[in-house]
PDB file of C-alpha atoms in Angstrom:
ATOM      1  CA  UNK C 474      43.596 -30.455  14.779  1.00 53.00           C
ATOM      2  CA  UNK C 475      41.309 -28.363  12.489  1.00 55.00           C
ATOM      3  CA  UNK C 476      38.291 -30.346  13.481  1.00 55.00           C
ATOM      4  CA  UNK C 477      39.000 -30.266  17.402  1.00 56.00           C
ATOM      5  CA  UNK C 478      39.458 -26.135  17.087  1.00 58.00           C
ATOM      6  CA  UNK C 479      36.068 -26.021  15.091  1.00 53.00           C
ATOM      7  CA  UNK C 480      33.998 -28.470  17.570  1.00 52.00           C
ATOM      8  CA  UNK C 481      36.067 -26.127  20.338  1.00 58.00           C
ATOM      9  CA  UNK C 482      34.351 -22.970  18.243  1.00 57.00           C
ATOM     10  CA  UNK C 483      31.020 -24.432  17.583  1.00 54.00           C
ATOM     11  CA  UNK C 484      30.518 -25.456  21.501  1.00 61.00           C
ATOM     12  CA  UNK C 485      31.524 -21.810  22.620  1.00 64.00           C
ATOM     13  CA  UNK C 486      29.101 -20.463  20.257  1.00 60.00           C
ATOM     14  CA  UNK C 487      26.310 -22.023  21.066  1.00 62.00           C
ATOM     15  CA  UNK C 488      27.318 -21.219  24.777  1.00 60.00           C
ATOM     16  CA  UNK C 489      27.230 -17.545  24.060  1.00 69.00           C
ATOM     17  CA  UNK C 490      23.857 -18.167  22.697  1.00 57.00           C
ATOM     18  CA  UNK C 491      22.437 -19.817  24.901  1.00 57.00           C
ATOM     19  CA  UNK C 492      23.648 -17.362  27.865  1.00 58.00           C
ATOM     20  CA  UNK C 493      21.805 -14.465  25.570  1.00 59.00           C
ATOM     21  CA  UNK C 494      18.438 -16.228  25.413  1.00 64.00           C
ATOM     22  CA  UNK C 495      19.039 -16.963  29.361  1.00 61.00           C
ATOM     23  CA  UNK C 496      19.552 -13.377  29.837  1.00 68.00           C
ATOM     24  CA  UNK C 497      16.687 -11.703  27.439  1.00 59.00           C
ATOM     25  CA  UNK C 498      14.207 -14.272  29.114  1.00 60.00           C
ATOM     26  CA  UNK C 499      14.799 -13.399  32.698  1.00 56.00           C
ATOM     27  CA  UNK C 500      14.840  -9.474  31.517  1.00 54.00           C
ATOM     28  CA  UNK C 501      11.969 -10.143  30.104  1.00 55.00           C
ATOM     29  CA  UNK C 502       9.925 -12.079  32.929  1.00 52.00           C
ATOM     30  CA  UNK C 503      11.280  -9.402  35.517  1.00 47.00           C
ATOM     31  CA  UNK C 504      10.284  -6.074  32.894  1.00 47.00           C
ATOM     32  CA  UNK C 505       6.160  -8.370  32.513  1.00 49.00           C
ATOM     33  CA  UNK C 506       5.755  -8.496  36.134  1.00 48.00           C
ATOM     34  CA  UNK C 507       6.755  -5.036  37.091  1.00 47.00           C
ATOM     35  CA  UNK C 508       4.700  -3.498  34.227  1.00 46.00           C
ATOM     36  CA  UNK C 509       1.529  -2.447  35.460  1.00 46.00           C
ATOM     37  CA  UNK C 510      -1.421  -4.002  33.490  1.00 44.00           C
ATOM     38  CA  UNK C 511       0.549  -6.907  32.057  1.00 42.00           C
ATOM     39  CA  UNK C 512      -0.668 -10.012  32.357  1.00 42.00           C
ATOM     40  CA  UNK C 513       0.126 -13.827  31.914  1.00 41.00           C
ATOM     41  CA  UNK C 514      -0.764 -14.825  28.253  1.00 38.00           C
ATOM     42  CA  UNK C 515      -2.684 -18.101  28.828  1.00 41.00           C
ATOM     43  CA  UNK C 516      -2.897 -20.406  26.059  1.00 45.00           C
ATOM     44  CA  UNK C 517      -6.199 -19.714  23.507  1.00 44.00           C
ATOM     45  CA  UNK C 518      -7.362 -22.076  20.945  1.00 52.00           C
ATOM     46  CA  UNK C 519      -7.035 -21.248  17.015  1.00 50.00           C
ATOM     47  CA  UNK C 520     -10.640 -19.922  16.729  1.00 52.00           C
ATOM     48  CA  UNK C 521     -10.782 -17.632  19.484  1.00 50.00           C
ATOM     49  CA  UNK C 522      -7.673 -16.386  18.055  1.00 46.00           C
ATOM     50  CA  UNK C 523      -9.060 -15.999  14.198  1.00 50.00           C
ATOM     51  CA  UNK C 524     -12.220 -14.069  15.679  1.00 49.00           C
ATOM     52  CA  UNK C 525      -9.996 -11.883  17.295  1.00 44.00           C
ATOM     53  CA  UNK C 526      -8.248 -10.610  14.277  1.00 44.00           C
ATOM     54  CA  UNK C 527     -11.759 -10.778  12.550  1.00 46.00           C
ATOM     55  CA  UNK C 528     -12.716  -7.659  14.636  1.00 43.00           C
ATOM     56  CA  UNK C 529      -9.662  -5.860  14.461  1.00 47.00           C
ATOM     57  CA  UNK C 530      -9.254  -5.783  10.979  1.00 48.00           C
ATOM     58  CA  UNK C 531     -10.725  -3.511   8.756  1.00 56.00           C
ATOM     59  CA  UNK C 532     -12.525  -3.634   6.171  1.00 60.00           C
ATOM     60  CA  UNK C 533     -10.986  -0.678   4.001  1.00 76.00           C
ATOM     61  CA  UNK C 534      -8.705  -3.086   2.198  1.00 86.00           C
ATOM     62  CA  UNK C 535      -8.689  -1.485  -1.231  1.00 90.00           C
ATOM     63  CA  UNK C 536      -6.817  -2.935  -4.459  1.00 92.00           C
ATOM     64  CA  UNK C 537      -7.837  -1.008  -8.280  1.00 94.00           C
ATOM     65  CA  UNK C 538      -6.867  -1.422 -11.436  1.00 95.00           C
ATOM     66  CA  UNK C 539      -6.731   1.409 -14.099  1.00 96.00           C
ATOM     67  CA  UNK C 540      -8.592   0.691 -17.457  1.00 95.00           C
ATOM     68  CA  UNK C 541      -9.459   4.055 -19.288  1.00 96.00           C
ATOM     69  CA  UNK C 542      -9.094   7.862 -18.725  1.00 96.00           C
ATOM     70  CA  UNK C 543     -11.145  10.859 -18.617  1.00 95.00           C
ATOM     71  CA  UNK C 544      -9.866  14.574 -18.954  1.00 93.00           C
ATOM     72  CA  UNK C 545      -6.163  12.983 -17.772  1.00 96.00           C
ATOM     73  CA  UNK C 546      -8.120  10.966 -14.489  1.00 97.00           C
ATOM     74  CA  UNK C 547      -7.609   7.531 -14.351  1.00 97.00           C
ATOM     75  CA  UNK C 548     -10.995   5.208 -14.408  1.00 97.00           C
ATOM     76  CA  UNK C 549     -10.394   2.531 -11.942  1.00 96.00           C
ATOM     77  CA  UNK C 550     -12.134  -0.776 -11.737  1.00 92.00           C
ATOM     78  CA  UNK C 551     -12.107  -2.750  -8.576  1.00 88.00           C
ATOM     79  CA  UNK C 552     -10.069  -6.193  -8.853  1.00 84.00           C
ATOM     80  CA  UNK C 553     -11.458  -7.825  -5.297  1.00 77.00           C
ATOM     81  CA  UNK C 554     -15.252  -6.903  -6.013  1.00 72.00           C
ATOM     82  CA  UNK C 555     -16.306 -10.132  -6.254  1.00 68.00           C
ATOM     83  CA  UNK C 556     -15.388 -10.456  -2.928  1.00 66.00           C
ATOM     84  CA  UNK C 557     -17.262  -7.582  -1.550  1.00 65.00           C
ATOM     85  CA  UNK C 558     -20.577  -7.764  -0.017  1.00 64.00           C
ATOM     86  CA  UNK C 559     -23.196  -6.478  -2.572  1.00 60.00           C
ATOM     87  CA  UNK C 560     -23.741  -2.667  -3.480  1.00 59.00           C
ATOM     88  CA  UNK C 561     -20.382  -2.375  -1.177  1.00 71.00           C
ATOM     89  CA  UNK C 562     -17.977   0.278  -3.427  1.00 80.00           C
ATOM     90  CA  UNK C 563     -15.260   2.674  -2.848  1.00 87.00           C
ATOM     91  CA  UNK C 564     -15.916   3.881  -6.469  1.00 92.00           C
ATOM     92  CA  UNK C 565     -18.022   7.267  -7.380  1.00 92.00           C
ATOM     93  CA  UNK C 566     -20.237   7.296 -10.552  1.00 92.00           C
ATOM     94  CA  UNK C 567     -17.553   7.812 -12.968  1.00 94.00           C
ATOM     95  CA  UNK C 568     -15.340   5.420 -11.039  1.00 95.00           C
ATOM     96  CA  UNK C 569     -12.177   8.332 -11.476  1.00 96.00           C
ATOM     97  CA  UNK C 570     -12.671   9.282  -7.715  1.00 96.00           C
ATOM     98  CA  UNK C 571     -12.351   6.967  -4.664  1.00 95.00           C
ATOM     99  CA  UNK C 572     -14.742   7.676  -1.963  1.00 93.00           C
ATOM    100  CA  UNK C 573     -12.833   6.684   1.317  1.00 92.00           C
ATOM    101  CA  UNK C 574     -15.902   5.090   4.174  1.00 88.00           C
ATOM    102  CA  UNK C 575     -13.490   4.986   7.281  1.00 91.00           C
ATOM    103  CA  UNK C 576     -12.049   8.124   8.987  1.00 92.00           C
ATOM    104  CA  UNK C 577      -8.081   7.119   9.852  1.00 94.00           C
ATOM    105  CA  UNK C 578      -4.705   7.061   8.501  1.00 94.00           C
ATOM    106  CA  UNK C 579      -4.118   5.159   5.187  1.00 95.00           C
ATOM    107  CA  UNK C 580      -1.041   3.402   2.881  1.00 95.00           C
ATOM    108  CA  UNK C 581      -1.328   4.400  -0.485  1.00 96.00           C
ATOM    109  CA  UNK C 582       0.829   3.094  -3.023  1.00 96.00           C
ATOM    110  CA  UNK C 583       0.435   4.581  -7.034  1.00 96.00           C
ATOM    111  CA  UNK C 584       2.115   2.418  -9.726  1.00 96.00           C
ATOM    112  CA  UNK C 585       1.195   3.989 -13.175  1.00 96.00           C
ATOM    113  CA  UNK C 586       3.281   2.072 -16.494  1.00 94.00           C
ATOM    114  CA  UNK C 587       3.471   4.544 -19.798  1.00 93.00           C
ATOM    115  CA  UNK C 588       4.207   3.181 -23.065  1.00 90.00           C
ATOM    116  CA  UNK C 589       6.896   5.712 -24.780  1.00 88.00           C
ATOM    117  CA  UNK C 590       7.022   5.758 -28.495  1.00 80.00           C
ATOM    118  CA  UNK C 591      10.357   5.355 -30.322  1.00 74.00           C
ATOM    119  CA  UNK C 592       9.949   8.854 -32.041  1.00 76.00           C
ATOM    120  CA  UNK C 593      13.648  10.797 -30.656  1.00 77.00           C
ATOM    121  CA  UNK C 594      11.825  13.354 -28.236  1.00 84.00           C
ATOM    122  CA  UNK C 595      11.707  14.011 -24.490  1.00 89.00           C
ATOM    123  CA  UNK C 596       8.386  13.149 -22.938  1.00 91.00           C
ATOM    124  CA  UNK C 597       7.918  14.505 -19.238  1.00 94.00           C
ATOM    125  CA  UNK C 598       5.802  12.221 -17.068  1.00 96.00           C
ATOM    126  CA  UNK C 599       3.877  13.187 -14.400  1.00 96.00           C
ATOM    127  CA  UNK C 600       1.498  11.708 -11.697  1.00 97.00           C
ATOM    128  CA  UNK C 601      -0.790  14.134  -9.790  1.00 97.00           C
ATOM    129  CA  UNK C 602      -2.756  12.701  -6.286  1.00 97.00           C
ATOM    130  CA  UNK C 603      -5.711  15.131  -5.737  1.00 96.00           C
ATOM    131  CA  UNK C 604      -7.188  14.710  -2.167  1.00 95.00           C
ATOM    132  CA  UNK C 605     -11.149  15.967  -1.898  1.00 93.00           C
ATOM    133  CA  UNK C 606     -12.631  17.588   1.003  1.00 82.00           C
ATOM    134  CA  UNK C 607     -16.353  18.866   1.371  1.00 78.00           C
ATOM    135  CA  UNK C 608     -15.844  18.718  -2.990  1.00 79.00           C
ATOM    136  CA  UNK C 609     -12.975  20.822  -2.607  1.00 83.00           C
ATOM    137  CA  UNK C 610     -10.239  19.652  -4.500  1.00 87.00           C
ATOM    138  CA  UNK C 611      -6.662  20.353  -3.759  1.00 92.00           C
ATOM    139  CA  UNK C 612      -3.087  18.743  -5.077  1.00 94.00           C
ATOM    140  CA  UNK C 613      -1.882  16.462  -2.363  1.00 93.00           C
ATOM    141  CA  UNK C 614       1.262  14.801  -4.173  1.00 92.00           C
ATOM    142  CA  UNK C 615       3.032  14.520  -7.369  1.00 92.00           C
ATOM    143  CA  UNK C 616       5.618  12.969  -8.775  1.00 93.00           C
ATOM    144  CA  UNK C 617       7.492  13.041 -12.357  1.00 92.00           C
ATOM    145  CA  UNK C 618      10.409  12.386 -14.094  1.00 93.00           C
ATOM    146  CA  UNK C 619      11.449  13.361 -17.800  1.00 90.00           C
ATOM    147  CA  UNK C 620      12.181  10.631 -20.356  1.00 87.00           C
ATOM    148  CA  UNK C 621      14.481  10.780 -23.601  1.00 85.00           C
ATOM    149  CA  UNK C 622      13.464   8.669 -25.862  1.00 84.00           C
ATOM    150  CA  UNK C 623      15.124   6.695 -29.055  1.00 79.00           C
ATOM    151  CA  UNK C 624      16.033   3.493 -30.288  1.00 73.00           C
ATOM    152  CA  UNK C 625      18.276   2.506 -27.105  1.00 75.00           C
ATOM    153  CA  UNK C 626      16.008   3.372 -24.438  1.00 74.00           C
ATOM    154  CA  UNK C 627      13.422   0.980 -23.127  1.00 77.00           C
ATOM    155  CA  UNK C 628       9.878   1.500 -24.433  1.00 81.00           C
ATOM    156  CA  UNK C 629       8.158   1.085 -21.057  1.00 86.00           C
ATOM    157  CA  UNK C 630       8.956   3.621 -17.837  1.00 90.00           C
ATOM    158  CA  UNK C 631       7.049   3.680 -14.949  1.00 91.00           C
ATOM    159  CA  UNK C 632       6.291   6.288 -11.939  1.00 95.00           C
ATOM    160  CA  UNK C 633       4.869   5.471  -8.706  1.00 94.00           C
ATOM    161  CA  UNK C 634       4.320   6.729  -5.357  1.00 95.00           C
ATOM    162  CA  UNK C 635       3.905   5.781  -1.558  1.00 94.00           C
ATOM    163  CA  UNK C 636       2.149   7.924   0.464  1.00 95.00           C
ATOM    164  CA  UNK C 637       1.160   8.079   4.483  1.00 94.00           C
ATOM    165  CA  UNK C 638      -2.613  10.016   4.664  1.00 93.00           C
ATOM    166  CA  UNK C 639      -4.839  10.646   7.381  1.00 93.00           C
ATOM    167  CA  UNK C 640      -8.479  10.850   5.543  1.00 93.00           C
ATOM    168  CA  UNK C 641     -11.738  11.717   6.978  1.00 91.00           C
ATOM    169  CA  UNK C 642     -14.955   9.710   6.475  1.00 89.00           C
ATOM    170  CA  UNK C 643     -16.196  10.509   2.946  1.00 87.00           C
ATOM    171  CA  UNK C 644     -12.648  12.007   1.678  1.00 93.00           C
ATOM    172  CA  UNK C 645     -12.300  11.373  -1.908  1.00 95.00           C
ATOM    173  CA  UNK C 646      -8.735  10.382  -3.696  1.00 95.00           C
ATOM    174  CA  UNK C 647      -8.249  10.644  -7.124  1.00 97.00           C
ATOM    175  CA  UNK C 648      -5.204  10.293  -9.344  1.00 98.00           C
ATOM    176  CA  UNK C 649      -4.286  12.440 -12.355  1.00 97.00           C
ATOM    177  CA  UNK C 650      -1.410  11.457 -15.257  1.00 97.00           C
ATOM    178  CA  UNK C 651       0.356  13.216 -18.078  1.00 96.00           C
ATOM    179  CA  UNK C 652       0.419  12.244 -20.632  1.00 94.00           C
ATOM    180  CA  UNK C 653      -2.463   9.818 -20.178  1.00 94.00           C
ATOM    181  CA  UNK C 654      -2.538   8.638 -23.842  1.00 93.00           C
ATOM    182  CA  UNK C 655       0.851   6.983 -22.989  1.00 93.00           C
ATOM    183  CA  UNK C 656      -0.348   5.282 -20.110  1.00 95.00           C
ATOM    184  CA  UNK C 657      -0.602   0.782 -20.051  1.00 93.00           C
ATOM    185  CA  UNK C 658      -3.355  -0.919 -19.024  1.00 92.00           C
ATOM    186  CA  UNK C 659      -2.640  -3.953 -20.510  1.00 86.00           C
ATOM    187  CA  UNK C 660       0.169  -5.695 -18.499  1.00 74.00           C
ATOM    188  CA  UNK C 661      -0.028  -7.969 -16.523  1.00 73.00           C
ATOM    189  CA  UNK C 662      -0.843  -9.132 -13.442  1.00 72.00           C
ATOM    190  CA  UNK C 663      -0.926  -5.428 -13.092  1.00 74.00           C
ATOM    191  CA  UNK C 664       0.082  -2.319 -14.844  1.00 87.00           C
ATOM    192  CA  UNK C 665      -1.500   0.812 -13.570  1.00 95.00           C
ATOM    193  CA  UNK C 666      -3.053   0.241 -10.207  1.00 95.00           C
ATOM    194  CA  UNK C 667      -3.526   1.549  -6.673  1.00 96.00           C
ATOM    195  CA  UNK C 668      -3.449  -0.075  -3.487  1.00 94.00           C
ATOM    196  CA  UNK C 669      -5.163   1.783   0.030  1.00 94.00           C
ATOM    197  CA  UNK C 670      -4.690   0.040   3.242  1.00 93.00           C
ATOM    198  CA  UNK C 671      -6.203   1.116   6.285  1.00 93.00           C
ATOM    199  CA  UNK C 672      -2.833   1.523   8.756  1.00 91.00           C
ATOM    200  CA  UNK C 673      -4.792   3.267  12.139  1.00 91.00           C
ATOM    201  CA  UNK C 674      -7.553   5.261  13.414  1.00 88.00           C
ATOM    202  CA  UNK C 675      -5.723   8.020  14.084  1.00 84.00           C
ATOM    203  CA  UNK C 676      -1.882   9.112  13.933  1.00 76.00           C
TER     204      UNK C 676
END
C-alpha cells in the first residue's frame, strides 16, 4: 500500500514539474519574440565563445598580500605578478598605495589578521581605507572593533571589509591599521591581503 501511494506521489510530482517547465518555456519563447532586438541564439563553437569573454574581461584583476608597514600603511606585494605582462603594476614606489589604471566601479574586499598578546588589556583595532584623488587624500571607510584580551580569549582576531567604489583612472587606494605592530603576515595561504575586482564601467 505504502509503495503504490509513493509511486502515486512520485508520478504527480514529476507531472507538476514537468507542466512548470512546459509553461516557463512557452512564456519564454512568446516574451523572445515580442522583445524588440532579441534574437535566435544560434549555436557557436568553444573558441569563438572563449574570445568573446577574452574581450570582455578586464584586466584590473588585482590580488595583494601585506608584508611590512610604514607610518601604520600596509606595504603590499603583488601575489599574481608573475603572471602580469612585464613593467605591468598597480603598485606606487613604496608599494603602500595602489594606483587604480581603469576608470569604473570596483569590489574591494580588506582582510587584515592581528596577533593579540596575552598581557590582560583591551586593544582597539582599527582599519582605515584612504581613497586618493589629484594627491588629495581623504578617509573613505573604516572599520574597528575593541578586543579584551587574557588567557581565555583567542590570540588571533581579524577585521575586514567589503566595499562597492566607483574610481577614476589614476585613483589611488591605500589601507591604514592600528595597531600595525600587531598585525600577521605570516599565515597562510593568506593573512593580510586585499582583493580589487573590476565589477563595471560605470554604476
Amino acid at each position: 500500500m505504502g509503495t503504490a501511494r509513493a509511486a502515486r506521489a512520485h508520478i504527480i510530482w514529476t507531472s507538476i514539474a514537468l507542466v512548470l517547465i512546459s509553461i516557463a518555456s512557452c512564456l519564454a519563447y512568446v516574451f523572445m519574440s515580442k522583445v524588440s532586438g532579441c534574437q535566435r541564439i544560434s549555436i557557436v563553437n568553444v573558441s569563438e565563445i572563449e574570445s568573446m569573454f577574452r574581450h570582455q574581461v578586464s584586466r584590473e584583476k588585482w590580488l595583494l598580500k601585506a608584508y611590512n608597514h610604514t607610518d601604520n600603511r600596509l606595504v603590499w606585494d603583488d601575489e599574481w605578478e608573475d603572471h602580469r605582462i612585464r613593467g605591468e603594476s598597480i603598485l606606487d614606489h613604496n608599494k603602500t598605495w595602489i594606483v587604480i589604471q581603469e576608470k569604473g566601479v570596483y569590489l574591494v574586499y580588506i582582510q587584515v589578521n592581528f596577533i593579540l598578546q596575552n598581557n590582560d588589556s583591551t586593544v582597539e583595532l582599527k582599519l582605515l581605507v584612504d581613497l586618493s584623488y589629484d594627491g588629495k587624500p581623504e578617509l573613505f571607510s573604516a572599520a574597528h572593533d575593541t578586543q579584551v584580551v587574557n588567557v581565555k580569549t583567542s590570540p588571533d582576531a581579524k577585521l575586514n571589509t567589503f566595499l562597492l567604489m566607483y574610481m577614476q583612472s589614476t585613483s589611488q587606494l591605500s589601507v591604514r591599521v592600528f595597531p600595525s605592530d600587531l598585525v600577521n603576515y605570516e599565515s597562510q595561504p593568506f593573512s593580510t591581503f586585499i582583493t580589487i575586482i573590476k565589477w563595471a564601467d560605470d554604476w
